[in-house]
């Protein structure tokens, strides 16, 4: 495959509801209702990813992740536009400094596909676009002034929508700061647009080691031949690759599905790292799996597969209170109407369901 095939696939991705295949539209109840959702939260689906949907299945898990759903427009009182309070930790444009020794750098608000359950629905596909050179200057100078920051996590949006040249430049600038010792690149590209993972990109990322690639696969059907090839390329280039998954109702809230996904990743030398409780983001309430069910699923998973196939089940507490493993030591109480979790300092945080 040519090194630039991904650019053509990205340009050809479906962005308008009316361009969806008609059999799919009929099974979804028509274009009008979906367009209203896509006007609020952009839709984008690479055509090869769309082919993974079974139009005869009204509950297809792949469709559920990428097709607009009228429930996204329902206001859920427990959800927020910025559930992790990230905007409050944005120290300079694009840079979120929440934890002492690491920062999140949002290099773009674009993705190859807009996940309907995204934590950053407020930004994805409708924010400011791409970090400018001037903004990068400010980021680098912040890093230089904060020697405590040893790790920079590139995120967005999806950093791999940027060209190799731009990525190389950003990574070089960040790594020119002596106190930055580690970089992570978070991406959903291997799942939604695997053609993006070329020899050239894998080599480029490898030149910037130490660097972890953090992929995002949610369902075993995303692990098709092209995705496998993409992961193999990254691993063969000598990169450490770990995966995060979001626990999603109607997609992967089933121990068999999770086991197949995590074992499939492990066989490709990709370590399942986190299973995230879906954040309390406005417009995503229909994806939420109750914590109690998540804990039960993890128990079943541990009985079924080896430890290297078991990620850590975590919840990012609302309001920027930090990420905690959902293990019993972080659960103060659990009732039918909600739970109380303990933040990293042991302080109680109410949590719905
Ligand atoms: S690829 Fe990541 S940032 Fe983009 S929409 Fe999906 S979850 Fe959000």
Short mmCIF file of C-alpha atoms and ligand atoms in Angstrom, two decimals:
data_model
loop_
_atom_site.label_atom_id
_atom_site.label_comp_id
_atom_site.label_asym_id
_atom_site.label_seq_id
_atom_site.Cartn_x
_atom_site.Cartn_y
_atom_site.Cartn_z
CA UNK A 1 0.00 0.00 0.00
CA UNK A 2 1.30 3.46 -0.87
CA UNK A 3 2.59 5.64 1.94
CA UNK A 4 -0.08 8.23 1.09
CA UNK A 5 -3.12 5.95 0.68
CA UNK A 6 -4.34 7.04 4.11
CA UNK A 7 -4.67 10.65 2.94
CA UNK A 8 -6.99 9.60 0.14
CA UNK A 9 -8.98 7.40 2.51
CA UNK A 10 -9.26 10.27 4.97
CA UNK A 11 -10.41 12.67 2.25
CA UNK A 12 -13.01 10.14 1.09
CA UNK A 13 -14.41 9.47 4.58
CA UNK A 14 -18.15 9.97 4.93
CA UNK A 15 -19.00 13.26 6.62
CA UNK A 16 -22.63 13.83 5.65
CA UNK A 17 -25.50 11.69 6.81
CA UNK A 18 -27.02 11.73 3.31
CA UNK A 19 -23.91 9.94 2.02
CA UNK A 20 -24.44 6.91 4.27
CA UNK A 21 -25.57 3.76 2.44
CA UNK A 22 -29.35 3.80 2.02
CA UNK A 23 -29.92 0.39 3.68
CA UNK A 24 -28.17 1.69 6.77
CA UNK A 25 -30.20 4.89 6.79
CA UNK A 26 -33.46 2.99 6.52
CA UNK A 27 -32.56 0.77 9.46
CA UNK A 28 -31.68 3.88 11.47
CA UNK A 29 -34.98 5.59 10.84
CA UNK A 30 -34.00 8.08 8.12
CA UNK A 31 -31.53 10.87 7.58
CA UNK A 32 -33.30 13.82 9.10
CA UNK A 33 -33.08 12.85 12.76
CA UNK A 34 -29.45 11.79 12.39
CA UNK A 35 -28.47 14.99 10.61
CA UNK A 36 -29.70 17.03 13.57
CA UNK A 37 -27.30 15.06 15.78
CA UNK A 38 -24.43 15.36 13.31
CA UNK A 39 -24.99 19.14 13.15
CA UNK A 40 -24.26 19.25 16.88
CA UNK A 41 -21.60 16.53 17.04
CA UNK A 42 -19.78 15.96 13.74
CA UNK A 43 -19.84 12.60 12.03
CA UNK A 44 -16.95 11.15 10.08
CA UNK A 45 -16.49 7.51 9.09
CA UNK A 46 -13.75 6.11 6.85
CA UNK A 47 -15.38 3.94 4.18
CA UNK A 48 -13.41 0.81 5.01
CA UNK A 49 -14.44 1.11 8.64
CA UNK A 50 -18.06 1.54 7.55
CA UNK A 51 -17.78 -1.79 5.72
CA UNK A 52 -17.39 -3.46 9.11
CA UNK A 53 -21.02 -2.59 9.94
CA UNK A 54 -23.66 -5.25 9.37
CA UNK A 55 -26.63 -3.19 8.08
CA UNK A 56 -29.02 -6.05 8.80
CA UNK A 57 -28.22 -5.85 12.52
CA UNK A 58 -30.02 -2.94 14.21
CA UNK A 59 -27.71 -3.39 17.23
CA UNK A 60 -24.44 -3.61 15.35
CA UNK A 61 -21.65 -2.59 17.78
CA UNK A 62 -19.51 -0.88 15.14
CA UNK A 63 -22.49 1.18 13.96
CA UNK A 64 -23.25 2.15 17.52
CA UNK A 65 -19.77 3.63 17.95
CA UNK A 66 -19.76 5.85 14.87
CA UNK A 67 -23.31 6.57 13.71
CA UNK A 68 -25.13 9.55 15.23
CA UNK A 69 -27.90 8.63 17.67
CA UNK A 70 -30.76 10.99 18.63
CA UNK A 71 -30.07 10.13 22.29
CA UNK A 72 -26.90 12.24 22.03
CA UNK A 73 -29.13 15.32 22.15
CA UNK A 74 -30.82 14.29 25.39
CA UNK A 75 -29.65 16.27 28.40
CA UNK A 76 -28.48 13.95 31.17
CA UNK A 77 -28.29 15.71 34.55
CA UNK A 78 -25.29 13.67 35.70
CA UNK A 79 -23.29 14.46 32.55
CA UNK A 80 -21.17 17.49 31.75
CA UNK A 81 -19.72 19.04 28.62
CA UNK A 82 -16.22 18.83 30.11
CA UNK A 83 -16.61 15.95 32.59
CA UNK A 84 -12.96 15.76 33.62
CA UNK A 85 -12.68 19.51 34.13
CA UNK A 86 -9.84 19.59 31.61
CA UNK A 87 -10.48 23.18 30.56
CA UNK A 88 -9.66 24.27 34.11
CA UNK A 89 -6.21 22.68 33.88
CA UNK A 90 -5.33 24.15 30.46
CA UNK A 91 -2.24 26.16 31.36
CA UNK A 92 -1.49 27.39 27.83
CA UNK A 93 -3.44 26.68 24.63
CA UNK A 94 -3.66 22.91 24.08
CA UNK A 95 -1.65 21.95 27.18
CA UNK A 96 -3.43 20.35 30.14
CA UNK A 97 -1.31 20.12 33.27
CA UNK A 98 -3.29 18.17 35.82
CA UNK A 99 -0.87 15.62 37.26
CA UNK A 100 2.47 16.91 38.53
CA UNK A 101 4.89 15.03 36.28
CA UNK A 102 2.91 14.65 33.06
CA UNK A 103 0.91 16.77 30.67
CA UNK A 104 -1.61 16.18 27.95
CA UNK A 105 -0.90 18.04 24.74
CA UNK A 106 -3.90 18.40 22.43
CA UNK A 107 -2.21 18.84 19.05
CA UNK A 108 -5.37 18.77 16.97
CA UNK A 109 -9.12 18.55 17.36
CA UNK A 110 -9.51 16.43 14.23
CA UNK A 111 -9.84 12.64 14.06
CA UNK A 112 -10.29 10.09 11.29
CA UNK A 113 -13.61 9.09 12.81
CA UNK A 114 -15.71 10.74 15.49
CA UNK A 115 -16.59 8.28 18.22
CA UNK A 116 -20.06 9.01 19.51
CA UNK A 117 -18.90 8.34 23.10
CA UNK A 118 -15.88 10.66 23.01
CA UNK A 119 -14.94 12.39 26.27
CA UNK A 120 -14.00 15.46 24.24
CA UNK A 121 -17.20 15.76 22.27
CA UNK A 122 -16.92 19.47 23.03
CA UNK A 123 -13.83 19.63 20.80
CA UNK A 124 -13.67 16.64 18.47
CA UNK A 125 -14.31 17.77 14.93
CA UNK A 126 -15.49 21.21 15.84
CA UNK A 127 -12.74 22.90 17.82
CA UNK A 128 -9.79 24.97 16.75
CA UNK A 129 -8.15 22.54 14.28
CA UNK A 130 -4.42 22.20 14.77
CA UNK A 131 -1.84 23.60 17.17
CA UNK A 132 -0.06 26.51 15.50
CA UNK A 133 3.71 27.04 15.50
CA UNK A 134 3.28 30.00 17.79
CA UNK A 135 1.24 27.91 20.23
CA UNK A 136 3.89 25.19 20.07
CA UNK A 137 6.52 27.81 21.02
CA UNK A 138 4.46 28.67 24.11
CA UNK A 139 4.04 24.97 24.98
CA UNK A 140 7.78 24.33 24.70
CA UNK A 141 8.58 27.31 26.83
CA UNK A 142 6.09 26.11 29.50
CA UNK A 143 7.79 22.69 29.48
CA UNK A 144 11.20 24.36 29.83
CA UNK A 145 9.96 26.30 32.86
CA UNK A 146 8.46 23.20 34.50
CA UNK A 147 11.27 20.72 34.98
CA UNK A 148 8.94 18.46 36.98
CA UNK A 149 7.20 17.39 33.74
CA UNK A 150 8.85 14.21 32.53
CA UNK A 151 6.12 12.85 30.29
CA UNK A 152 4.11 14.42 27.47
CA UNK A 153 1.03 12.65 26.15
CA UNK A 154 0.08 13.68 22.63
CA UNK A 155 -3.65 13.55 22.19
CA UNK A 156 -6.49 15.52 20.69
CA UNK A 157 -8.34 14.68 18.48
CA UNK A 158 -6.04 12.11 16.98
CA UNK A 159 -2.40 13.20 16.63
CA UNK A 160 -1.92 10.83 13.69
CA UNK A 161 -4.19 12.93 11.44
CA UNK A 162 -1.16 15.22 11.26
CA UNK A 163 1.34 14.59 8.48
CA UNK A 164 4.60 12.76 9.21
CA UNK A 165 6.46 16.02 8.74
CA UNK A 166 4.36 17.93 11.28
CA UNK A 167 4.47 15.06 13.79
CA UNK A 168 8.22 14.77 13.46
CA UNK A 169 8.54 18.49 14.08
CA UNK A 170 6.28 18.51 17.15
CA UNK A 171 7.99 15.46 18.67
CA UNK A 172 11.41 17.01 18.02
CA UNK A 173 10.45 20.29 19.69
CA UNK A 174 9.03 18.53 22.75
CA UNK A 175 11.98 16.21 23.10
CA UNK A 176 14.39 19.13 22.84
CA UNK A 177 13.36 19.92 26.42
CA UNK A 178 15.86 17.97 28.58
CA UNK A 179 13.41 17.21 31.41
CA UNK A 180 10.96 15.52 29.03
CA UNK A 181 11.98 11.87 29.20
CA UNK A 182 8.99 10.09 27.77
CA UNK A 183 6.34 10.65 25.13
CA UNK A 184 3.07 8.84 24.60
CA UNK A 185 1.04 9.13 21.41
CA UNK A 186 -2.63 8.27 21.81
CA UNK A 187 -4.37 7.20 18.62
CA UNK A 188 -7.42 5.40 17.32
CA UNK A 189 -5.97 5.24 13.78
CA UNK A 190 -4.95 1.54 13.83
CA UNK A 191 -8.61 0.72 14.47
CA UNK A 192 -10.41 3.21 12.23
CA UNK A 193 -7.90 4.04 9.48
CA UNK A 194 -5.09 1.45 9.68
CA UNK A 195 -3.61 2.62 6.35
CA UNK A 196 -2.25 5.56 8.38
CA UNK A 197 0.31 3.21 9.91
CA UNK A 198 2.97 3.11 7.24
CA UNK A 199 6.60 2.01 7.34
CA UNK A 200 7.51 5.67 7.23
CA UNK A 201 5.36 6.56 10.24
CA UNK A 202 6.52 3.57 12.28
CA UNK A 203 10.15 4.47 11.55
CA UNK A 204 9.53 8.10 12.46
CA UNK A 205 7.94 7.21 15.80
CA UNK A 206 10.74 4.74 16.51
CA UNK A 207 13.31 7.49 16.00
CA UNK A 208 11.60 9.41 18.79
CA UNK A 209 11.88 6.63 21.36
CA UNK A 210 11.37 6.36 24.26
CA UNK A 211 7.82 6.60 23.02
CA UNK A 212 4.73 4.56 23.76
CA UNK A 213 1.94 4.24 21.22
CA UNK A 214 -1.38 4.03 23.03
CA UNK A 215 -3.97 2.56 20.70
CA UNK A 216 -7.72 2.54 21.21
CA UNK A 217 -9.63 -0.60 20.19
CA UNK A 218 -13.10 -1.23 21.59
CA UNK A 219 -14.36 -4.31 19.78
CA UNK A 220 -12.70 -7.44 18.35
CA UNK A 221 -14.28 -6.75 14.96
CA UNK A 222 -11.98 -3.74 14.72
CA UNK A 223 -9.02 -6.14 14.67
CA UNK A 224 -9.27 -6.98 10.97
CA UNK A 225 -6.38 -7.85 8.67
CA UNK A 226 -5.40 -4.22 8.04
CA UNK A 227 -5.50 -3.32 11.71
CA UNK A 228 -3.37 -6.35 12.52
CA UNK A 229 -0.84 -5.34 9.90
CA UNK A 230 -0.77 -1.83 11.37
CA UNK A 231 -0.07 -3.09 14.88
CA UNK A 232 2.56 -5.52 13.60
CA UNK A 233 4.33 -2.66 11.83
CA UNK A 234 4.48 -0.61 15.02
CA UNK A 235 5.73 -3.52 17.10
CA UNK A 236 8.27 -4.57 14.45
CA UNK A 237 9.65 -1.02 14.49
CA UNK A 238 10.53 -1.56 18.15
CA UNK A 239 7.77 0.54 19.63
CA UNK A 240 6.00 -0.27 22.86
CA UNK A 241 2.29 -0.47 22.11
CA UNK A 242 -0.45 -0.56 24.73
CA UNK A 243 -4.19 -0.29 24.26
CA UNK A 244 -7.02 1.44 26.01
CA UNK A 245 -10.64 0.46 25.67
CA UNK A 246 -13.79 2.24 26.75
CA UNK A 247 -16.47 0.07 28.35
CA UNK A 248 -19.56 0.74 26.22
CA UNK A 249 -23.12 -0.49 26.62
CA UNK A 250 -24.22 -2.45 23.58
CA UNK A 251 -20.67 -2.61 22.22
CA UNK A 252 -18.39 -4.52 24.57
CA UNK A 253 -20.28 -4.98 27.85
CA UNK A 254 -19.91 -8.73 27.54
CA UNK A 255 -17.12 -10.89 28.91
CA UNK A 256 -16.82 -12.92 25.69
CA UNK A 257 -16.37 -9.77 23.60
CA UNK A 258 -13.83 -8.29 26.00
CA UNK A 259 -11.87 -11.56 26.22
CA UNK A 260 -11.72 -11.88 22.44
CA UNK A 261 -10.54 -8.29 22.08
CA UNK A 262 -7.90 -8.40 24.80
CA UNK A 263 -6.53 -11.81 23.79
CA UNK A 264 -6.44 -10.69 20.15
CA UNK A 265 -4.42 -7.62 21.12
CA UNK A 266 -2.08 -9.62 23.33
CA UNK A 267 -1.40 -12.07 20.47
CA UNK A 268 -0.25 -9.05 18.46
CA UNK A 269 2.08 -8.06 21.35
CA UNK A 270 -0.17 -5.17 22.35
CA UNK A 271 -0.78 -5.03 26.07
CA UNK A 272 -4.33 -4.19 27.17
CA UNK A 273 -3.61 -1.28 29.51
CA UNK A 274 -6.83 0.44 30.61
CA UNK A 275 -10.51 -0.42 30.45
CA UNK A 276 -12.11 2.99 30.99
CA UNK A 277 -15.48 3.52 32.54
CA UNK A 278 -17.19 5.73 29.95
CA UNK A 279 -16.83 9.31 31.19
CA UNK A 280 -19.90 11.31 32.21
CA UNK A 281 -19.87 13.35 29.02
CA UNK A 282 -23.01 15.11 27.89
CA UNK A 283 -24.46 13.21 24.95
CA UNK A 284 -23.04 9.80 25.89
CA UNK A 285 -25.35 8.62 28.68
CA UNK A 286 -26.71 5.75 26.56
CA UNK A 287 -23.22 4.20 26.47
CA UNK A 288 -22.77 4.00 30.21
CA UNK A 289 -22.38 0.61 31.88
CA UNK A 290 -23.14 0.60 35.63
CA UNK A 291 -19.99 0.36 37.75
CA UNK A 292 -21.33 -2.74 39.48
CA UNK A 293 -21.64 -4.49 36.10
CA UNK A 294 -18.14 -3.35 35.11
CA UNK A 295 -16.68 -4.83 38.30
CA UNK A 296 -18.53 -8.10 37.66
CA UNK A 297 -17.23 -8.21 34.08
CA UNK A 298 -13.68 -7.74 35.32
CA UNK A 299 -14.12 -10.61 37.78
CA UNK A 300 -15.39 -12.87 34.99
CA UNK A 301 -12.56 -11.77 32.71
CA UNK A 302 -9.91 -12.62 35.30
CA UNK A 303 -11.29 -16.12 35.59
CA UNK A 304 -11.29 -16.61 31.85
CA UNK A 305 -7.97 -15.19 30.57
CA UNK A 306 -4.37 -14.74 31.72
CA UNK A 307 -3.17 -11.63 33.51
CA UNK A 308 -1.50 -10.15 30.43
CA UNK A 309 -4.94 -10.00 28.78
CA UNK A 310 -6.53 -8.15 31.69
CA UNK A 311 -6.37 -4.35 31.64
CA UNK A 312 -6.88 -2.17 34.66
CA UNK A 313 -10.49 -1.01 35.02
CA UNK A 314 -10.37 2.72 35.79
CA UNK A 315 -12.73 5.59 36.27
CA UNK A 316 -11.71 9.19 35.68
CA UNK A 317 -13.53 10.94 38.47
CA UNK A 318 -15.75 13.87 37.51
CA UNK A 319 -14.47 17.40 37.95
CA UNK A 320 -10.81 16.53 37.51
CA UNK A 321 -10.61 14.55 40.77
CA UNK A 322 -8.23 12.07 39.15
CA UNK A 323 -8.18 8.61 37.70
CA UNK A 324 -8.63 5.68 40.09
CA UNK A 325 -8.72 1.96 39.53
CA UNK A 326 -12.19 0.58 40.14
CA UNK A 327 -11.14 -1.86 42.74
CA UNK A 328 -12.83 -2.42 46.03
CA UNK A 329 -10.37 -0.23 47.94
CA UNK A 330 -11.66 2.76 45.96
CA UNK A 331 -15.32 1.97 46.55
CA UNK A 332 -16.69 3.45 49.77
CA UNK A 333 -20.25 2.33 49.08
CA UNK A 334 -22.33 1.03 46.23
CA UNK A 335 -26.11 1.25 46.13
CA UNK A 336 -28.91 0.96 43.60
CA UNK A 337 -29.08 4.71 43.07
CA UNK A 338 -25.35 5.40 42.98
CA UNK A 339 -21.95 4.79 44.47
CA UNK A 340 -19.36 6.69 46.47
CA UNK A 341 -15.80 6.28 45.23
CA UNK A 342 -12.63 7.45 46.93
CA UNK A 343 -10.24 9.74 45.08
CA UNK A 344 -6.45 9.10 45.22
CA UNK A 345 -6.32 10.93 48.58
CA UNK A 346 -9.13 8.80 49.98
CA UNK A 347 -11.76 11.57 49.86
CA UNK A 348 -15.33 10.52 48.92
CA UNK A 349 -16.72 11.38 45.46
CA UNK A 350 -20.38 10.59 44.65
CA UNK A 351 -20.74 8.66 41.40
CA UNK A 352 -24.01 7.87 39.61
CA UNK A 353 -24.80 4.17 39.24
S1 LIG B 1 -10.63 9.15 18.05
FE1 LIG B 1 -10.40 9.69 20.22
S2 LIG B 1 -10.53 11.93 20.28
FE2 LIG B 1 -11.36 11.26 18.29
S3 LIG B 1 -13.55 11.08 18.62
FE3 LIG B 1 -12.67 9.04 19.00
S4 LIG B 1 -12.29 9.00 21.21
FE4 LIG B 1 -12.60 11.15 20.64
#
